[in-house]
Short mmCIF file of C-alpha atoms in Angstrom, two decimals:
data_model
loop_
_atom_site.label_atom_id
_atom_site.label_comp_id
_atom_site.label_asym_id
_atom_site.label_seq_id
_atom_site.Cartn_x
_atom_site.Cartn_y
_atom_site.Cartn_z
CA UNK A 6 -149.29 -86.19 169.98
CA UNK A 7 -150.41 -82.64 169.25
CA UNK A 8 -151.37 -80.34 166.41
CA UNK A 9 -150.72 -81.46 162.88
CA UNK A 10 -149.33 -84.83 163.96
CA UNK A 11 -152.60 -85.73 165.70
CA UNK A 12 -154.61 -84.66 162.65
CA UNK A 13 -152.36 -86.67 160.33
CA UNK A 14 -152.70 -89.78 162.51
CA UNK A 15 -156.49 -89.46 162.65
CA UNK A 16 -156.72 -88.96 158.89
CA UNK A 17 -154.48 -91.98 158.23
CA UNK A 18 -156.81 -94.10 160.40
CA UNK A 19 -159.79 -92.97 158.31
CA UNK A 20 -157.90 -93.84 155.12
CA UNK A 21 -156.78 -97.25 156.40
CA UNK A 22 -160.31 -98.24 157.50
CA UNK A 23 -161.76 -97.04 154.21
CA UNK A 24 -159.26 -98.99 152.12
CA UNK A 25 -159.79 -102.13 154.21
CA UNK A 26 -163.59 -101.87 153.90
CA UNK A 27 -163.46 -101.18 150.15
CA UNK A 28 -160.77 -103.62 149.02
CA UNK A 29 -163.23 -106.03 147.35
CA UNK A 30 -165.60 -103.37 145.96
CA UNK A 31 -165.65 -101.63 142.60
CA UNK A 32 -167.73 -99.27 140.45
CA UNK A 33 -168.64 -99.90 136.84
CA UNK A 34 -169.50 -96.86 134.70
CA UNK A 35 -171.06 -97.31 131.28
CA UNK A 36 -172.37 -95.15 128.45
CA UNK A 37 -173.48 -96.58 125.11
CA UNK A 38 -176.26 -96.48 122.51
CA UNK A 39 -179.53 -97.55 124.14
CA UNK A 40 -180.60 -101.04 123.07
CA UNK A 41 -182.18 -104.18 124.55
CA UNK A 42 -180.09 -106.53 126.65
CA UNK A 43 -177.54 -104.19 128.22
CA UNK A 44 -178.57 -104.69 131.85
CA UNK A 45 -178.96 -108.43 131.38
CA UNK A 46 -175.51 -108.80 129.80
CA UNK A 47 -173.77 -106.72 132.47
CA UNK A 48 -175.55 -108.52 135.32
CA UNK A 49 -174.79 -111.92 133.79
CA UNK A 50 -171.10 -111.08 133.50
CA UNK A 51 -170.89 -109.98 137.13
CA UNK A 52 -172.83 -113.06 138.27
CA UNK A 53 -170.42 -115.37 136.45
CA UNK A 54 -167.51 -113.67 138.24
CA UNK A 55 -169.12 -114.34 141.62
CA UNK A 56 -169.88 -110.65 142.14
CA UNK A 57 -172.76 -109.27 144.18
CA UNK A 58 -174.38 -106.04 142.97
CA UNK A 59 -174.71 -103.55 145.84
CA UNK A 60 -176.28 -100.64 143.91
CA UNK A 61 -177.39 -100.06 140.34
CA UNK A 62 -178.55 -96.89 138.61
CA UNK A 63 -179.38 -96.35 134.97
CA UNK A 64 -180.74 -93.62 132.72
CA UNK A 65 -181.52 -93.24 129.03
CA UNK A 66 -181.78 -89.97 127.16
CA UNK A 67 -184.35 -91.61 124.86
CA UNK A 68 -185.39 -95.25 124.60
CA UNK A 69 -185.41 -94.85 120.82
CA UNK A 70 -181.90 -94.03 119.53
CA UNK A 71 -180.85 -92.46 122.83
CA UNK A 72 -177.74 -92.87 124.99
CA UNK A 73 -177.84 -95.28 127.93
CA UNK A 74 -175.91 -94.61 131.14
CA UNK A 75 -175.28 -97.01 134.00
CA UNK A 76 -173.42 -97.05 137.30
CA UNK A 77 -173.08 -100.27 139.27
CA UNK A 78 -171.41 -100.82 142.62
CA UNK A 79 -170.43 -104.43 143.23
CA UNK A 80 -168.24 -106.60 145.41
CA UNK A 81 -166.51 -109.89 144.72
CA UNK A 82 -164.26 -112.15 146.80
CA UNK A 83 -160.59 -111.19 146.51
CA UNK A 84 -161.45 -108.53 143.93
CA UNK A 85 -158.32 -106.55 144.75
CA UNK A 86 -156.30 -109.53 143.45
CA UNK A 87 -158.31 -109.89 140.21
CA UNK A 88 -158.37 -106.37 138.79
CA UNK A 89 -156.84 -107.17 135.41
CA UNK A 90 -159.01 -110.26 134.99
CA UNK A 91 -162.20 -108.29 135.63
CA UNK A 92 -161.32 -105.63 133.05
CA UNK A 93 -160.12 -108.10 130.42
CA UNK A 94 -163.17 -110.30 130.90
CA UNK A 95 -165.61 -107.43 130.51
CA UNK A 96 -164.11 -106.21 127.21
CA UNK A 97 -166.19 -108.55 124.96
CA UNK A 98 -169.41 -107.34 126.64
CA UNK A 99 -168.36 -103.73 126.13
CA UNK A 100 -167.51 -104.30 122.48
CA UNK A 101 -170.84 -106.02 121.85
CA UNK A 102 -172.76 -102.92 122.94
CA UNK A 103 -170.25 -100.29 121.77
CA UNK A 104 -169.68 -99.08 125.32
CA UNK A 105 -167.51 -96.40 126.79
CA UNK A 106 -166.76 -97.87 130.19
CA UNK A 107 -164.48 -98.12 133.16
CA UNK A 108 -164.16 -100.27 136.24
CA UNK A 109 -162.83 -98.29 139.18
CA UNK A 110 -161.60 -100.19 142.22
CA UNK A 111 -162.97 -98.41 145.27
CA UNK A 112 -160.04 -98.89 147.65
CA UNK A 113 -157.76 -96.84 145.37
CA UNK A 114 -158.31 -93.37 146.80
CA UNK A 115 -157.94 -90.56 144.31
CA UNK A 116 -155.16 -88.04 144.83
CA UNK A 117 -156.50 -84.48 144.86
CA UNK A 118 -154.70 -81.17 144.54
CA UNK A 119 -156.42 -78.04 145.80
CA UNK A 120 -155.83 -74.65 144.17
CA UNK A 121 -156.79 -71.59 146.21
CA UNK A 122 -156.24 -67.81 146.28
CA UNK A 123 -157.17 -65.44 149.13
CA UNK A 124 -160.68 -66.55 150.10
CA UNK A 125 -160.38 -69.68 152.22
CA UNK A 126 -163.96 -70.77 153.01
CA UNK A 127 -164.08 -73.46 150.30
CA UNK A 128 -160.61 -74.72 151.21
CA UNK A 129 -161.63 -74.93 154.88
CA UNK A 130 -164.74 -76.93 153.98
CA UNK A 131 -162.80 -79.46 151.90
CA UNK A 132 -160.15 -79.87 154.59
CA UNK A 133 -162.79 -80.26 157.31
CA UNK A 134 -164.61 -82.95 155.31
CA UNK A 135 -161.25 -84.64 154.71
CA UNK A 136 -160.27 -84.53 158.39
CA UNK A 137 -163.63 -85.95 159.47
CA UNK A 138 -163.37 -88.88 157.07
CA UNK A 139 -166.31 -87.75 154.93
CA UNK A 140 -164.21 -86.85 151.88
CA UNK A 141 -162.12 -89.87 151.00
CA UNK A 142 -159.13 -88.65 149.04
CA UNK A 143 -155.43 -88.25 149.48
CA UNK A 144 -154.52 -84.54 149.49
CA UNK A 145 -150.77 -84.41 148.87
CA UNK A 146 -150.48 -80.69 148.14
CA UNK A 147 -152.19 -77.29 147.99
CA UNK A 148 -151.14 -74.69 145.41
CA UNK A 149 -151.84 -70.98 145.78
CA UNK A 150 -150.97 -67.67 144.14
CA UNK A 151 -151.14 -66.03 147.60
CA UNK A 152 -149.69 -66.84 151.02
CA UNK A 153 -152.99 -66.57 152.92
CA UNK A 154 -153.63 -70.33 153.17
CA UNK A 155 -150.14 -71.40 154.19
CA UNK A 156 -150.65 -71.55 157.97
CA UNK A 157 -153.90 -73.50 157.67
CA UNK A 158 -152.52 -75.99 155.17
CA UNK A 159 -149.18 -76.61 156.85
CA UNK A 160 -150.88 -77.06 160.23
CA UNK A 161 -152.38 -80.21 158.70
CA UNK A 162 -148.99 -81.47 157.47
CA UNK A 163 -149.93 -80.87 153.82
CA UNK A 164 -147.22 -79.37 151.55
CA UNK A 165 -148.08 -75.81 150.49
CA UNK A 166 -146.73 -74.34 147.25
CA UNK A 167 -146.80 -70.58 146.79
CA UNK A 168 -146.69 -69.82 143.07
CA UNK A 169 -147.52 -66.16 142.43
CA UNK A 170 -148.65 -65.45 138.90
CA UNK A 171 -148.61 -62.41 136.65
CA UNK A 172 -149.52 -62.06 133.01
CA UNK A 173 -145.82 -62.26 132.15
CA UNK A 174 -145.11 -65.35 134.30
CA UNK A 175 -148.31 -67.31 133.65
CA UNK A 176 -146.79 -69.84 131.26
CA UNK A 177 -143.82 -70.54 133.52
CA UNK A 178 -146.03 -70.89 136.60
CA UNK A 179 -148.41 -73.27 134.84
CA UNK A 180 -145.46 -75.37 133.72
CA UNK A 181 -144.41 -75.65 137.37
CA UNK A 182 -147.98 -76.50 138.41
CA UNK A 183 -148.13 -79.26 135.81
CA UNK A 184 -144.77 -80.57 136.97
CA UNK A 185 -146.07 -80.77 140.55
CA UNK A 186 -149.27 -82.48 139.43
CA UNK A 187 -147.18 -85.11 137.67
CA UNK A 188 -144.74 -85.47 140.56
CA UNK A 189 -147.58 -86.07 143.02
CA UNK A 190 -149.61 -88.28 140.61
CA UNK A 191 -152.70 -86.11 140.92
CA UNK A 192 -156.05 -87.50 139.72
CA UNK A 193 -158.30 -84.48 140.28
CA UNK A 194 -157.96 -80.75 140.97
CA UNK A 195 -160.40 -78.75 143.11
CA UNK A 196 -160.38 -75.00 142.44
CA UNK A 197 -161.39 -73.70 145.87
CA UNK A 198 -161.88 -70.09 144.77
CA UNK A 199 -158.67 -70.01 142.76
CA UNK A 200 -158.99 -66.64 141.06
CA UNK A 201 -156.88 -67.19 137.98
CA UNK A 202 -158.04 -68.27 134.52
CA UNK A 203 -156.33 -71.48 133.44
CA UNK A 204 -154.86 -71.61 129.95
CA UNK A 205 -156.37 -73.89 127.27
CA UNK A 206 -153.13 -75.88 127.29
CA UNK A 207 -153.41 -76.50 131.03
CA UNK A 208 -157.10 -77.48 130.81
CA UNK A 209 -156.43 -79.84 127.90
CA UNK A 210 -153.96 -81.77 130.05
CA UNK A 211 -156.60 -82.30 132.76
CA UNK A 212 -159.84 -82.93 130.83
CA UNK A 213 -162.83 -83.47 133.16
CA UNK A 214 -160.45 -83.50 136.12
CA UNK A 215 -160.68 -79.85 137.21
CA UNK A 216 -163.67 -78.96 139.40
CA UNK A 217 -164.45 -75.27 139.86
CA UNK A 218 -166.84 -73.40 142.13
CA UNK A 219 -168.45 -70.36 140.53
CA UNK A 220 -169.98 -67.79 142.84
CA UNK A 221 -173.29 -67.48 141.00
CA UNK A 222 -176.12 -69.65 139.73
CA UNK A 223 -174.85 -70.16 136.19
CA UNK A 224 -175.62 -69.18 133.50
CA UNK A 225 -176.76 -66.02 135.32
CA UNK A 226 -174.09 -63.43 136.19
CA UNK A 227 -171.26 -65.21 134.43
CA UNK A 228 -167.82 -63.59 134.85
CA UNK A 229 -166.58 -61.12 137.46
CA UNK A 230 -168.37 -59.50 140.45
CA UNK A 231 -171.56 -61.60 140.32
CA UNK A 232 -172.71 -60.63 143.83
CA UNK A 233 -172.42 -56.93 143.12
CA UNK A 234 -174.34 -57.38 139.88
CA UNK A 235 -176.96 -59.53 141.61
CA UNK A 236 -177.40 -56.82 144.27
CA UNK A 237 -177.77 -54.13 141.62
CA UNK A 238 -180.39 -56.27 139.88
CA UNK A 239 -182.34 -56.78 143.10
CA UNK A 240 -182.40 -60.58 142.90
CA UNK A 241 -184.36 -62.61 145.47
CA UNK A 242 -182.32 -65.80 145.04
CA UNK A 243 -178.55 -66.25 144.88
CA UNK A 244 -176.68 -69.43 144.17
CA UNK A 245 -173.44 -71.18 143.37
CA UNK A 246 -172.43 -73.63 140.65
CA UNK A 247 -169.77 -76.32 140.59
CA UNK A 248 -168.65 -77.44 137.16
CA UNK A 249 -165.83 -79.05 135.24
CA UNK A 250 -163.45 -76.54 133.70
CA UNK A 251 -163.28 -76.22 129.92
CA UNK A 252 -161.76 -73.68 127.54
CA UNK A 253 -165.06 -71.78 127.58
CA UNK A 254 -164.99 -69.66 130.73
CA UNK A 255 -167.68 -70.73 133.26
CA UNK A 256 -169.43 -72.89 130.65
CA UNK A 257 -168.15 -76.38 131.48
CA UNK A 258 -170.44 -79.32 132.37
CA UNK A 259 -172.39 -78.44 135.51
CA UNK A 260 -172.11 -80.92 138.40
CA UNK A 261 -174.06 -79.30 141.23
CA UNK A 262 -175.92 -76.08 142.08
CA UNK A 263 -177.78 -74.64 145.04
CA UNK A 264 -179.58 -71.44 146.04
CA UNK A 265 -180.63 -69.40 149.08
CA UNK A 266 -183.10 -66.55 149.44
CA UNK A 267 -182.09 -62.92 149.95
CA UNK A 268 -184.17 -59.75 150.13
CA UNK A 269 -183.97 -55.98 149.87
CA UNK A 270 -182.50 -55.69 153.38
CA UNK A 271 -179.38 -57.67 152.46
CA UNK A 272 -176.44 -55.52 151.36
CA UNK A 273 -173.55 -56.79 149.22
CA UNK A 274 -171.58 -57.87 152.32
CA UNK A 275 -174.48 -59.99 153.60
CA UNK A 276 -175.12 -61.45 150.16
CA UNK A 277 -171.46 -62.45 149.86
CA UNK A 278 -171.60 -64.14 153.27
CA UNK A 279 -174.68 -66.10 152.29
CA UNK A 280 -173.05 -66.91 148.96
CA UNK A 281 -169.91 -68.22 150.65
CA UNK A 282 -172.02 -70.70 152.61
CA UNK A 283 -173.57 -72.00 149.41
CA UNK A 284 -170.24 -72.14 147.60
CA UNK A 285 -168.49 -74.32 150.11
CA UNK A 286 -171.29 -76.88 150.36
CA UNK A 287 -171.82 -77.05 146.58
CA UNK A 288 -168.11 -77.56 145.90
CA UNK A 289 -167.81 -80.22 148.60
CA UNK A 290 -170.73 -82.18 147.16
CA UNK A 291 -169.36 -81.99 143.62
CA UNK A 292 -165.91 -83.13 144.73
CA UNK A 293 -167.37 -86.04 146.72
CA UNK A 294 -169.43 -87.19 143.76
CA UNK A 295 -166.35 -87.13 141.54
CA UNK A 296 -164.34 -89.08 144.12
CA UNK A 297 -167.15 -91.65 144.37
CA UNK A 298 -167.33 -92.00 140.56
CA UNK A 299 -170.93 -90.83 140.42
CA UNK A 300 -170.49 -88.51 137.42
CA UNK A 301 -170.54 -89.35 133.72
CA UNK A 302 -169.85 -86.44 131.36
CA UNK A 303 -172.06 -86.42 128.26
CA UNK A 304 -171.24 -83.56 125.90
CA UNK A 305 -171.56 -80.40 127.96
CA UNK A 306 -173.81 -82.04 130.54
CA UNK A 307 -173.32 -84.46 133.40
CA UNK A 308 -175.23 -87.52 134.51
CA UNK A 309 -174.93 -87.69 138.32
CA UNK A 310 -175.99 -90.95 139.94
#
C-alpha cells in the first residue's frame, strides 16, 4: 500500500485504538453560581453510578457570588451502553445547582472541517498532528477559496472543495459551505489562515464552533498586515492568538496565545517566518483543547482546563 492509502490506513488504526480505549470514558463540563456542596453532589452522583474519577479541575471567579466551573474526566463500566441513563440521572443534580452542563462521551470523535486560503503552514500542522495520532478528530473535508492546498489534501484521501469567493458571490458560497457542513455533520471548524471574513449569519449558525488563528498577539495589531505594522513599530516580541470567531472581528473569546522574540536585525520576511511558526503551534493547541472538551466559554473569555 502506498501514498494516500497507507496514510488513510494508519490514521484509521489511530482512530480505532482511540475509540476502543475511550469507550467507557466521558467528560463532564459544568458552570453554575458558586455555592457550597457542588463538588460533593457531583462526586456522589458519579460514585453511585459506579464511576471512577480520573481527573478533576475546578475554578471560581469569586467564592462570594461568583461563577463556578468544573471539568471532570471519569470512566464507568459499559458507559458506552448507558449514555442516556447517565444524562437523565444527572439532571436533578444540575437543576439543584442551576448548572449549565454537558456530558461528552470521549469515544465519539468530533468531525472537523478545515478552511484554508493560500498559506498552508497551519493546515500542514493540523494534518501532521492528525496523521501522527496526536489530534483525535475525523477530518472529512477541507474547504478553500484557492487551489493551493488541493494536492496536499487529496494526497491524504480527504475531499477538497474549491469555493472561490468574491463580494458578489459571498452569500451563495457561504450557503454552499453551510450545506457541506450539514452534509458532513461537522462539529467544529478550524480556520487555518482562511483569509475571508465570515458573515454574521454564518457565525451565528456555528456559535463557539469556529476556531481562528490571528497572526498577532491580540489585542495588539488587530486587522490587516500585523507583521508589517509590528516591524514599523519596532516591536521586540511578536505573537499569535487563537480564538473563537464572533461577529466582532478578531475580538472573540481567546483560547491560546504565544510569543517569540525578534530584534532590529529581523526584516518583515524573517518576522513573518517566525510568526508562522507561532501560528501553527498556537492553532494546533487550541484545536486539541476544543476536541478534548477542555474549554468553557464564559462571556467573552474562556476557562481552559
